[in-house]
């Protein structure tokens, strides 16, 4: 996964952050953060730490949208998290640098490091948009099994492997697929019983490919 400051030295990174008038904040574990900036077009660069983005549903439940950690980048427009329905919470002590998107794009100093930064940003945006399109394709399937088969197909082609790693756990997978956790477990169990897949911890082996 491309990082925002990939191929940029720490010294050059610090100069860029100063030139872009960024702001850095430190937050303790288990703190709801950044509510005042969610309506702005800004990018959040995680220096250190882990955050989760939740969506507060109309029925009072919370849905995990995504998790970000060291050197990850997310944004109000990039991840479509503006508005009061969304909540950003730290899972451990976290340091975040806020970058104004318009200031970044309109930066008028021509330098190799800046061009590298923009290249990295567009690669990140491309990957994020591609991931969102893949999720839309998965969610268009009508049944849990078909959603899983489409998910397996996309992941297998992406990594050119018959092994699928559910790194964030099956609860996160059920949220990603917009399915009930118990119903997802039953379908995975049925697929394993029928010889389609083999499950070991967080690794799924595709036996039909």
mmCIF file with all atom_site columns, C-alpha atoms in Angstrom:
data_model
loop_
_atom_site.group_PDB
_atom_site.id
_atom_site.type_symbol
_atom_site.label_atom_id
_atom_site.label_alt_id
_atom_site.label_comp_id
_atom_site.label_asym_id
_atom_site.label_entity_id
_atom_site.label_seq_id
_atom_site.pdbx_PDB_ins_code
_atom_site.Cartn_x
_atom_site.Cartn_y
_atom_site.Cartn_z
_atom_site.occupancy
_atom_site.B_iso_or_equiv
_atom_site.pdbx_formal_charge
_atom_site.auth_seq_id
_atom_site.auth_comp_id
_atom_site.auth_asym_id
_atom_site.auth_atom_id
_atom_site.pdbx_PDB_model_num
ATOM 1   C CA . UNK A 1 1   ? 0.000   0.000   0.000  1.00 0.00 ? 1   UNK A CA 1
ATOM 2   C CA . UNK A 1 2   ? 1.389   3.376   -1.019 1.00 0.00 ? 2   UNK A CA 1
ATOM 3   C CA . UNK A 1 3   ? 2.141   5.775   1.850  1.00 0.00 ? 3   UNK A CA 1
ATOM 4   C CA . UNK A 1 4   ? 1.769   9.564   1.558  1.00 0.00 ? 4   UNK A CA 1
ATOM 5   C CA . UNK A 1 5   ? 5.444   10.307  2.299  1.00 0.00 ? 5   UNK A CA 1
ATOM 6   C CA . UNK A 1 6   ? 6.858   7.276   0.522  1.00 0.00 ? 6   UNK A CA 1
ATOM 7   C CA . UNK A 1 7   ? 10.269  7.991   -1.071 1.00 0.00 ? 7   UNK A CA 1
ATOM 8   C CA . UNK A 1 8   ? 10.517  11.299  0.823  1.00 0.00 ? 8   UNK A CA 1
ATOM 9   C CA . UNK A 1 9   ? 13.133  11.744  3.545  1.00 0.00 ? 9   UNK A CA 1
ATOM 10  C CA . UNK A 1 10  ? 12.089  12.710  7.083  1.00 0.00 ? 10  UNK A CA 1
ATOM 11  C CA . UNK A 1 11  ? 13.855  16.060  6.689  1.00 0.00 ? 11  UNK A CA 1
ATOM 12  C CA . UNK A 1 12  ? 12.009  16.827  3.460  1.00 0.00 ? 12  UNK A CA 1
ATOM 13  C CA . UNK A 1 13  ? 8.755   15.644  5.002  1.00 0.00 ? 13  UNK A CA 1
ATOM 14  C CA . UNK A 1 14  ? 9.103   18.124  7.858  1.00 0.00 ? 14  UNK A CA 1
ATOM 15  C CA . UNK A 1 15  ? 9.809   20.978  5.409  1.00 0.00 ? 15  UNK A CA 1
ATOM 16  C CA . UNK A 1 16  ? 6.733   20.107  3.368  1.00 0.00 ? 16  UNK A CA 1
ATOM 17  C CA . UNK A 1 17  ? 4.503   19.963  6.438  1.00 0.00 ? 17  UNK A CA 1
ATOM 18  C CA . UNK A 1 18  ? 5.697   23.392  7.560  1.00 0.00 ? 18  UNK A CA 1
ATOM 19  C CA . UNK A 1 19  ? 5.201   24.882  4.086  1.00 0.00 ? 19  UNK A CA 1
ATOM 20  C CA . UNK A 1 20  ? 1.664   23.472  3.882  1.00 0.00 ? 20  UNK A CA 1
ATOM 21  C CA . UNK A 1 21  ? 0.691   25.010  7.241  1.00 0.00 ? 21  UNK A CA 1
ATOM 22  C CA . UNK A 1 22  ? -0.419  21.677  8.670  1.00 0.00 ? 22  UNK A CA 1
ATOM 23  C CA . UNK A 1 23  ? -1.542  21.119  12.255 1.00 0.00 ? 23  UNK A CA 1
ATOM 24  C CA . UNK A 1 24  ? -0.584  18.136  14.413 1.00 0.00 ? 24  UNK A CA 1
ATOM 25  C CA . UNK A 1 25  ? -2.654  16.874  17.339 1.00 0.00 ? 25  UNK A CA 1
ATOM 26  C CA . UNK A 1 26  ? -2.077  14.214  19.971 1.00 0.00 ? 26  UNK A CA 1
ATOM 27  C CA . UNK A 1 27  ? -4.991  12.221  21.357 1.00 0.00 ? 27  UNK A CA 1
ATOM 28  C CA . UNK A 1 28  ? -5.204  9.628   24.147 1.00 0.00 ? 28  UNK A CA 1
ATOM 29  C CA . UNK A 1 29  ? -6.673  6.158   23.683 1.00 0.00 ? 29  UNK A CA 1
ATOM 30  C CA . UNK A 1 30  ? -10.436 5.775   23.387 1.00 0.00 ? 30  UNK A CA 1
ATOM 31  C CA . UNK A 1 31  ? -11.162 9.395   22.472 1.00 0.00 ? 31  UNK A CA 1
ATOM 32  C CA . UNK A 1 32  ? -13.667 10.671  19.896 1.00 0.00 ? 32  UNK A CA 1
ATOM 33  C CA . UNK A 1 33  ? -11.721 13.170  17.810 1.00 0.00 ? 33  UNK A CA 1
ATOM 34  C CA . UNK A 1 34  ? -11.746 15.728  14.999 1.00 0.00 ? 34  UNK A CA 1
ATOM 35  C CA . UNK A 1 35  ? -15.485 16.451  15.042 1.00 0.00 ? 35  UNK A CA 1
ATOM 36  C CA . UNK A 1 36  ? -14.858 20.140  14.240 1.00 0.00 ? 36  UNK A CA 1
ATOM 37  C CA . UNK A 1 37  ? -13.036 19.344  10.962 1.00 0.00 ? 37  UNK A CA 1
ATOM 38  C CA . UNK A 1 38  ? -15.355 16.736  9.470  1.00 0.00 ? 38  UNK A CA 1
ATOM 39  C CA . UNK A 1 39  ? -17.210 19.305  7.363  1.00 0.00 ? 39  UNK A CA 1
ATOM 40  C CA . UNK A 1 40  ? -13.965 20.585  5.831  1.00 0.00 ? 40  UNK A CA 1
ATOM 41  C CA . UNK A 1 41  ? -12.039 19.161  2.890  1.00 0.00 ? 41  UNK A CA 1
ATOM 42  C CA . UNK A 1 42  ? -9.040  17.912  4.831  1.00 0.00 ? 42  UNK A CA 1
ATOM 43  C CA . UNK A 1 43  ? -6.746  14.900  4.929  1.00 0.00 ? 43  UNK A CA 1
ATOM 44  C CA . UNK A 1 44  ? -5.803  13.118  8.153  1.00 0.00 ? 44  UNK A CA 1
ATOM 45  C CA . UNK A 1 45  ? -2.293  11.642  8.193  1.00 0.00 ? 45  UNK A CA 1
ATOM 46  C CA . UNK A 1 46  ? -1.662  9.281   11.094 1.00 0.00 ? 46  UNK A CA 1
ATOM 47  C CA . UNK A 1 47  ? 1.875   9.771   12.370 1.00 0.00 ? 47  UNK A CA 1
ATOM 48  C CA . UNK A 1 48  ? 1.431   7.053   15.013 1.00 0.00 ? 48  UNK A CA 1
ATOM 49  C CA . UNK A 1 49  ? -1.541  5.233   16.475 1.00 0.00 ? 49  UNK A CA 1
ATOM 50  C CA . UNK A 1 50  ? -4.774  3.591   15.348 1.00 0.00 ? 50  UNK A CA 1
ATOM 51  C CA . UNK A 1 51  ? -8.221  5.043   14.682 1.00 0.00 ? 51  UNK A CA 1
ATOM 52  C CA . UNK A 1 52  ? -11.555 3.538   13.702 1.00 0.00 ? 52  UNK A CA 1
ATOM 53  C CA . UNK A 1 53  ? -14.325 5.290   11.793 1.00 0.00 ? 53  UNK A CA 1
ATOM 54  C CA . UNK A 1 54  ? -17.857 4.450   12.894 1.00 0.00 ? 54  UNK A CA 1
ATOM 55  C CA . UNK A 1 55  ? -21.212 5.256   11.370 1.00 0.00 ? 55  UNK A CA 1
ATOM 56  C CA . UNK A 1 56  ? -24.059 5.885   13.813 1.00 0.00 ? 56  UNK A CA 1
ATOM 57  C CA . UNK A 1 57  ? -27.125 4.161   12.370 1.00 0.00 ? 57  UNK A CA 1
ATOM 58  C CA . UNK A 1 58  ? -30.695 5.401   12.793 1.00 0.00 ? 58  UNK A CA 1
ATOM 59  C CA . UNK A 1 59  ? -31.529 2.442   15.093 1.00 0.00 ? 59  UNK A CA 1
ATOM 60  C CA . UNK A 1 60  ? -28.823 3.394   17.587 1.00 0.00 ? 60  UNK A CA 1
ATOM 61  C CA . UNK A 1 61  ? -26.199 0.837   16.497 1.00 0.00 ? 61  UNK A CA 1
ATOM 62  C CA . UNK A 1 62  ? -22.640 1.666   15.420 1.00 0.00 ? 62  UNK A CA 1
ATOM 63  C CA . UNK A 1 63  ? -21.103 0.282   12.239 1.00 0.00 ? 63  UNK A CA 1
ATOM 64  C CA . UNK A 1 64  ? -17.308 0.134   11.772 1.00 0.00 ? 64  UNK A CA 1
ATOM 65  C CA . UNK A 1 65  ? -16.504 1.721   8.405  1.00 0.00 ? 65  UNK A CA 1
ATOM 66  C CA . UNK A 1 66  ? -12.711 1.440   8.379  1.00 0.00 ? 66  UNK A CA 1
ATOM 67  C CA . UNK A 1 67  ? -9.570  1.220   10.509 1.00 0.00 ? 67  UNK A CA 1
ATOM 68  C CA . UNK A 1 68  ? -6.372  3.238   9.936  1.00 0.00 ? 68  UNK A CA 1
ATOM 69  C CA . UNK A 1 69  ? -2.947  3.056   11.601 1.00 0.00 ? 69  UNK A CA 1
ATOM 70  C CA . UNK A 1 70  ? 0.661   4.319   11.354 1.00 0.00 ? 70  UNK A CA 1
ATOM 71  C CA . UNK A 1 71  ? 1.299   6.317   8.137  1.00 0.00 ? 71  UNK A CA 1
ATOM 72  C CA . UNK A 1 72  ? -2.213  5.715   6.798  1.00 0.00 ? 72  UNK A CA 1
ATOM 73  C CA . UNK A 1 73  ? -4.170  8.532   5.186  1.00 0.00 ? 73  UNK A CA 1
ATOM 74  C CA . UNK A 1 74  ? -7.893  9.213   5.202  1.00 0.00 ? 74  UNK A CA 1
ATOM 75  C CA . UNK A 1 75  ? -10.015 12.244  4.482  1.00 0.00 ? 75  UNK A CA 1
ATOM 76  C CA . UNK A 1 76  ? -13.455 13.789  4.783  1.00 0.00 ? 76  UNK A CA 1
ATOM 77  C CA . UNK A 1 77  ? -14.091 13.714  1.027  1.00 0.00 ? 77  UNK A CA 1
ATOM 78  C CA . UNK A 1 78  ? -11.711 10.850  0.250  1.00 0.00 ? 78  UNK A CA 1
ATOM 79  C CA . UNK A 1 79  ? -13.620 8.516   2.578  1.00 0.00 ? 79  UNK A CA 1
ATOM 80  C CA . UNK A 1 80  ? -16.959 10.322  2.508  1.00 0.00 ? 80  UNK A CA 1
ATOM 81  C CA . UNK A 1 81  ? -17.117 10.778  6.285  1.00 0.00 ? 81  UNK A CA 1
ATOM 82  C CA . UNK A 1 82  ? -18.422 14.325  6.589  1.00 0.00 ? 82  UNK A CA 1
ATOM 83  C CA . UNK A 1 83  ? -21.555 14.840  8.663  1.00 0.00 ? 83  UNK A CA 1
ATOM 84  C CA . UNK A 1 84  ? -22.758 13.945  12.131 1.00 0.00 ? 84  UNK A CA 1
ATOM 85  C CA . UNK A 1 85  ? -23.448 10.300  11.287 1.00 0.00 ? 85  UNK A CA 1
ATOM 86  C CA . UNK A 1 86  ? -19.724 9.525   11.428 1.00 0.00 ? 86  UNK A CA 1
ATOM 87  C CA . UNK A 1 87  ? -17.433 9.262   14.417 1.00 0.00 ? 87  UNK A CA 1
ATOM 88  C CA . UNK A 1 88  ? -13.642 8.917   14.547 1.00 0.00 ? 88  UNK A CA 1
ATOM 89  C CA . UNK A 1 89  ? -12.226 7.225   17.638 1.00 0.00 ? 89  UNK A CA 1
ATOM 90  C CA . UNK A 1 90  ? -8.699  6.347   18.759 1.00 0.00 ? 90  UNK A CA 1
ATOM 91  C CA . UNK A 1 91  ? -7.869  2.745   19.681 1.00 0.00 ? 91  UNK A CA 1
ATOM 92  C CA . UNK A 1 92  ? -4.556  3.783   21.258 1.00 0.00 ? 92  UNK A CA 1
ATOM 93  C CA . UNK A 1 93  ? -2.575  6.984   21.856 1.00 0.00 ? 93  UNK A CA 1
ATOM 94  C CA . UNK A 1 94  ? -2.566  8.637   18.437 1.00 0.00 ? 94  UNK A CA 1
ATOM 95  C CA . UNK A 1 95  ? -0.833  11.547  16.708 1.00 0.00 ? 95  UNK A CA 1
ATOM 96  C CA . UNK A 1 96  ? -2.564  12.979  13.626 1.00 0.00 ? 96  UNK A CA 1
ATOM 97  C CA . UNK A 1 97  ? -1.454  15.682  11.201 1.00 0.00 ? 97  UNK A CA 1
ATOM 98  C CA . UNK A 1 98  ? -4.267  17.541  9.427  1.00 0.00 ? 98  UNK A CA 1
ATOM 99  C CA . UNK A 1 99  ? -3.561  18.699  5.862  1.00 0.00 ? 99  UNK A CA 1
ATOM 100 C CA . UNK A 1 100 ? -5.894  21.044  4.007  1.00 0.00 ? 100 UNK A CA 1
ATOM 101 C CA . UNK A 1 101 ? -6.590  19.405  0.645  1.00 0.00 ? 101 UNK A CA 1
ATOM 102 C CA . UNK A 1 102 ? -6.944  22.648  -1.312 1.00 0.00 ? 102 UNK A CA 1
ATOM 103 C CA . UNK A 1 103 ? -3.670  24.005  0.102  1.00 0.00 ? 103 UNK A CA 1
ATOM 104 C CA . UNK A 1 104 ? -1.934  20.792  -0.880 1.00 0.00 ? 104 UNK A CA 1
ATOM 105 C CA . UNK A 1 105 ? -3.223  20.806  -4.457 1.00 0.00 ? 105 UNK A CA 1
ATOM 106 C CA . UNK A 1 106 ? -2.579  24.544  -4.948 1.00 0.00 ? 106 UNK A CA 1
ATOM 107 C CA . UNK A 1 107 ? 0.915   24.517  -3.448 1.00 0.00 ? 107 UNK A CA 1
ATOM 108 C CA . UNK A 1 108 ? 2.966   26.722  -5.811 1.00 0.00 ? 108 UNK A CA 1
ATOM 109 C CA . UNK A 1 109 ? 6.498   25.592  -5.082 1.00 0.00 ? 109 UNK A CA 1
ATOM 110 C CA . UNK A 1 110 ? 8.002   23.333  -7.702 1.00 0.00 ? 110 UNK A CA 1
ATOM 111 C CA . UNK A 1 111 ? 10.126  20.648  -6.058 1.00 0.00 ? 111 UNK A CA 1
ATOM 112 C CA . UNK A 1 112 ? 10.903  16.976  -6.533 1.00 0.00 ? 112 UNK A CA 1
ATOM 113 C CA . UNK A 1 113 ? 9.599   16.129  -3.065 1.00 0.00 ? 113 UNK A CA 1
ATOM 114 C CA . UNK A 1 114 ? 6.288   17.898  -3.681 1.00 0.00 ? 114 UNK A CA 1
ATOM 115 C CA . UNK A 1 115 ? 5.797   16.077  -6.997 1.00 0.00 ? 115 UNK A CA 1
ATOM 116 C CA . UNK A 1 116 ? 6.537   12.794  -5.222 1.00 0.00 ? 116 UNK A CA 1
ATOM 117 C CA . UNK A 1 117 ? 3.975   13.694  -2.549 1.00 0.00 ? 117 UNK A CA 1
ATOM 118 C CA . UNK A 1 118 ? 1.294   14.414  -5.167 1.00 0.00 ? 118 UNK A CA 1
ATOM 119 C CA . UNK A 1 119 ? 2.118   11.191  -7.023 1.00 0.00 ? 119 UNK A CA 1
ATOM 120 C CA . UNK A 1 120 ? 1.718   9.232   -3.790 1.00 0.00 ? 120 UNK A CA 1
ATOM 121 C CA . UNK A 1 121 ? -1.568  11.006  -3.022 1.00 0.00 ? 121 UNK A CA 1
ATOM 122 C CA . UNK A 1 122 ? -3.061  10.147  -6.400 1.00 0.00 ? 122 UNK A CA 1
ATOM 123 C CA . UNK A 1 123 ? -1.953  6.535   -6.101 1.00 0.00 ? 123 UNK A CA 1
ATOM 124 C CA . UNK A 1 124 ? -3.672  6.356   -2.710 1.00 0.00 ? 124 UNK A CA 1
ATOM 125 C CA . UNK A 1 125 ? -6.824  7.927   -4.152 1.00 0.00 ? 125 UNK A CA 1
ATOM 126 C CA . UNK A 1 126 ? -6.802  5.523   -7.093 1.00 0.00 ? 126 UNK A CA 1
ATOM 127 C CA . UNK A 1 127 ? -6.496  2.510   -4.803 1.00 0.00 ? 127 UNK A CA 1
ATOM 128 C CA . UNK A 1 128 ? -9.256  3.851   -2.517 1.00 0.00 ? 128 UNK A CA 1
ATOM 129 C CA . UNK A 1 129 ? -11.627 4.457   -5.436 1.00 0.00 ? 129 UNK A CA 1
ATOM 130 C CA . UNK A 1 130 ? -10.861 1.023   -6.869 1.00 0.00 ? 130 UNK A CA 1
ATOM 131 C CA . UNK A 1 131 ? -11.564 -0.578  -3.482 1.00 0.00 ? 131 UNK A CA 1
ATOM 132 C CA . UNK A 1 132 ? -14.876 1.284   -3.235 1.00 0.00 ? 132 UNK A CA 1
ATOM 133 C CA . UNK A 1 133 ? -15.862 0.129   -6.733 1.00 0.00 ? 133 UNK A CA 1
ATOM 134 C CA . UNK A 1 134 ? -15.009 -3.450  -5.760 1.00 0.00 ? 134 UNK A CA 1
ATOM 135 C CA . UNK A 1 135 ? -17.192 -3.186  -2.669 1.00 0.00 ? 135 UNK A CA 1
ATOM 136 C CA . UNK A 1 136 ? -20.094 -1.850  -4.730 1.00 0.00 ? 136 UNK A CA 1
ATOM 137 C CA . UNK A 1 137 ? -19.694 -4.823  -7.076 1.00 0.00 ? 137 UNK A CA 1
ATOM 138 C CA . UNK A 1 138 ? -19.713 -7.205  -4.100 1.00 0.00 ? 138 UNK A CA 1
ATOM 139 C CA . UNK A 1 139 ? -22.734 -5.587  -2.445 1.00 0.00 ? 139 UNK A CA 1
ATOM 140 C CA . UNK A 1 140 ? -24.713 -5.798  -5.693 1.00 0.00 ? 140 UNK A CA 1
ATOM 141 C CA . UNK A 1 141 ? -24.826 -9.587  -5.247 1.00 0.00 ? 141 UNK A CA 1
ATOM 142 C CA . UNK A 1 142 ? -28.113 -10.801 -3.759 1.00 0.00 ? 142 UNK A CA 1
ATOM 143 C CA . UNK A 1 143 ? -27.028 -13.658 -1.471 1.00 0.00 ? 143 UNK A CA 1
ATOM 144 C CA . UNK A 1 144 ? -24.327 -14.007 1.182  1.00 0.00 ? 144 UNK A CA 1
ATOM 145 C CA . UNK A 1 145 ? -22.706 -16.840 -0.764 1.00 0.00 ? 145 UNK A CA 1
ATOM 146 C CA . UNK A 1 146 ? -22.527 -14.806 -3.958 1.00 0.00 ? 146 UNK A CA 1
ATOM 147 C CA . UNK A 1 147 ? -21.109 -11.852 -2.019 1.00 0.00 ? 147 UNK A CA 1
ATOM 148 C CA . UNK A 1 148 ? -18.427 -14.142 -0.589 1.00 0.00 ? 148 UNK A CA 1
ATOM 149 C CA . UNK A 1 149 ? -17.633 -15.666 -3.982 1.00 0.00 ? 149 UNK A CA 1
ATOM 150 C CA . UNK A 1 150 ? -17.254 -12.203 -5.539 1.00 0.00 ? 150 UNK A CA 1
ATOM 151 C CA . UNK A 1 151 ? -15.096 -11.084 -2.587 1.00 0.00 ? 151 UNK A CA 1
ATOM 152 C CA . UNK A 1 152 ? -12.914 -14.203 -2.946 1.00 0.00 ? 152 UNK A CA 1
ATOM 153 C CA . UNK A 1 153 ? -12.576 -13.612 -6.696 1.00 0.00 ? 153 UNK A CA 1
ATOM 154 C CA . UNK A 1 154 ? -11.472 -9.995  -6.267 1.00 0.00 ? 154 UNK A CA 1
ATOM 155 C CA . UNK A 1 155 ? -9.007  -10.757 -3.466 1.00 0.00 ? 155 UNK A CA 1
ATOM 156 C CA . UNK A 1 156 ? -7.586  -13.810 -5.243 1.00 0.00 ? 156 UNK A CA 1
ATOM 157 C CA . UNK A 1 157 ? -7.017  -11.858 -8.476 1.00 0.00 ? 157 UNK A CA 1
ATOM 158 C CA . UNK A 1 158 ? -5.532  -8.917  -6.576 1.00 0.00 ? 158 UNK A CA 1
ATOM 159 C CA . UNK A 1 159 ? -2.951  -11.042 -4.749 1.00 0.00 ? 159 UNK A CA 1
ATOM 160 C CA . UNK A 1 160 ? -2.682  -13.811 -7.383 1.00 0.00 ? 160 UNK A CA 1
ATOM 161 C CA . UNK A 1 161 ? -3.210  -16.399 -4.673 1.00 0.00 ? 161 UNK A CA 1
ATOM 162 C CA . UNK A 1 162 ? -5.740  -18.994 -3.559 1.00 0.00 ? 162 UNK A CA 1
ATOM 163 C CA . UNK A 1 163 ? -5.232  -17.825 0.039  1.00 0.00 ? 163 UNK A CA 1
ATOM 164 C CA . UNK A 1 164 ? -7.484  -15.089 1.430  1.00 0.00 ? 164 UNK A CA 1
ATOM 165 C CA . UNK A 1 165 ? -6.371  -13.467 4.707  1.00 0.00 ? 165 UNK A CA 1
ATOM 166 C CA . UNK A 1 166 ? -9.099  -11.919 6.847  1.00 0.00 ? 166 UNK A CA 1
ATOM 167 C CA . UNK A 1 167 ? -6.645  -9.733  8.745  1.00 0.00 ? 167 UNK A CA 1
ATOM 168 C CA . UNK A 1 168 ? -9.229  -7.588  10.537 1.00 0.00 ? 168 UNK A CA 1
ATOM 169 C CA . UNK A 1 169 ? -11.384 -10.542 11.596 1.00 0.00 ? 169 UNK A CA 1
ATOM 170 C CA . UNK A 1 170 ? -14.717 -11.992 10.519 1.00 0.00 ? 170 UNK A CA 1
ATOM 171 C CA . UNK A 1 171 ? -16.765 -9.333  12.311 1.00 0.00 ? 171 UNK A CA 1
ATOM 172 C CA . UNK A 1 172 ? -15.108 -6.694  10.115 1.00 0.00 ? 172 UNK A CA 1
ATOM 173 C CA . UNK A 1 173 ? -15.759 -8.894  7.075  1.00 0.00 ? 173 UNK A CA 1
ATOM 174 C CA . UNK A 1 174 ? -19.474 -9.120  7.926  1.00 0.00 ? 174 UNK A CA 1
ATOM 175 C CA . UNK A 1 175 ? -19.601 -5.310  8.132  1.00 0.00 ? 175 UNK A CA 1
ATOM 176 C CA . UNK A 1 176 ? -17.777 -4.983  4.800  1.00 0.00 ? 176 UNK A CA 1
ATOM 177 C CA . UNK A 1 177 ? -20.233 -7.393  3.165  1.00 0.00 ? 177 UNK A CA 1
ATOM 178 C CA . UNK A 1 178 ? -23.237 -5.775  4.910  1.00 0.00 ? 178 UNK A CA 1
ATOM 179 C CA . UNK A 1 179 ? -24.339 -9.119  6.353  1.00 0.00 ? 179 UNK A CA 1
ATOM 180 C CA . UNK A 1 180 ? -25.259 -10.465 9.768  1.00 0.00 ? 180 UNK A CA 1
ATOM 181 C CA . UNK A 1 181 ? -22.243 -11.962 11.574 1.00 0.00 ? 181 UNK A CA 1
ATOM 182 C CA . UNK A 1 182 ? -24.059 -15.193 12.485 1.00 0.00 ? 182 UNK A CA 1
ATOM 183 C CA . UNK A 1 183 ? -25.438 -15.618 8.965  1.00 0.00 ? 183 UNK A CA 1
ATOM 184 C CA . UNK A 1 184 ? -21.948 -15.087 7.516  1.00 0.00 ? 184 UNK A CA 1
ATOM 185 C CA . UNK A 1 185 ? -20.494 -17.722 9.868  1.00 0.00 ? 185 UNK A CA 1
ATOM 186 C CA . UNK A 1 186 ? -23.168 -20.237 8.823  1.00 0.00 ? 186 UNK A CA 1
ATOM 187 C CA . UNK A 1 187 ? -22.494 -19.643 5.140  1.00 0.00 ? 187 UNK A CA 1
ATOM 188 C CA . UNK A 1 188 ? -18.729 -19.988 5.582  1.00 0.00 ? 188 UNK A CA 1
ATOM 189 C CA . UNK A 1 189 ? -19.293 -23.209 7.535  1.00 0.00 ? 189 UNK A CA 1
ATOM 190 C CA . UNK A 1 190 ? -21.563 -24.545 4.761  1.00 0.00 ? 190 UNK A CA 1
ATOM 191 C CA . UNK A 1 191 ? -19.038 -23.644 2.064  1.00 0.00 ? 191 UNK A CA 1
ATOM 192 C CA . UNK A 1 192 ? -16.285 -25.402 4.020  1.00 0.00 ? 192 UNK A CA 1
ATOM 193 C CA . UNK A 1 193 ? -18.497 -28.456 4.552  1.00 0.00 ? 193 UNK A CA 1
ATOM 194 C CA . UNK A 1 194 ? -19.252 -28.593 0.810  1.00 0.00 ? 194 UNK A CA 1
ATOM 195 C CA . UNK A 1 195 ? -15.541 -28.462 -0.050 1.00 0.00 ? 195 UNK A CA 1
ATOM 196 C CA . UNK A 1 196 ? -15.409 -24.972 -1.567 1.00 0.00 ? 196 UNK A CA 1
ATOM 197 C CA . UNK A 1 197 ? -13.038 -23.540 1.030  1.00 0.00 ? 197 UNK A CA 1
ATOM 198 C CA . UNK A 1 198 ? -10.881 -24.415 4.025  1.00 0.00 ? 198 UNK A CA 1
ATOM 199 C CA . UNK A 1 199 ? -10.717 -22.090 7.031  1.00 0.00 ? 199 UNK A CA 1
ATOM 200 C CA . UNK A 1 200 ? -7.793  -21.972 9.436  1.00 0.00 ? 200 UNK A CA 1
ATOM 201 C CA . UNK A 1 201 ? -7.739  -19.075 11.898 1.00 0.00 ? 201 UNK A CA 1
ATOM 202 C CA . UNK A 1 202 ? -7.947  -15.966 9.694  1.00 0.00 ? 202 UNK A CA 1
ATOM 203 C CA . UNK A 1 203 ? -6.843  -17.691 6.477  1.00 0.00 ? 203 UNK A CA 1
ATOM 204 C CA . UNK A 1 204 ? -9.304  -19.007 3.911  1.00 0.00 ? 204 UNK A CA 1
ATOM 205 C CA . UNK A 1 205 ? -7.989  -21.390 1.247  1.00 0.00 ? 205 UNK A CA 1
ATOM 206 C CA . UNK A 1 206 ? -9.960  -21.501 -1.990 1.00 0.00 ? 206 UNK A CA 1
ATOM 207 C CA . UNK A 1 207 ? -10.233 -25.147 -3.004 1.00 0.00 ? 207 UNK A CA 1
ATOM 208 C CA . UNK A 1 208 ? -12.163 -24.497 -6.229 1.00 0.00 ? 208 UNK A CA 1
ATOM 209 C CA . UNK A 1 209 ? -9.553  -22.342 -7.982 1.00 0.00 ? 209 UNK A CA 1
#
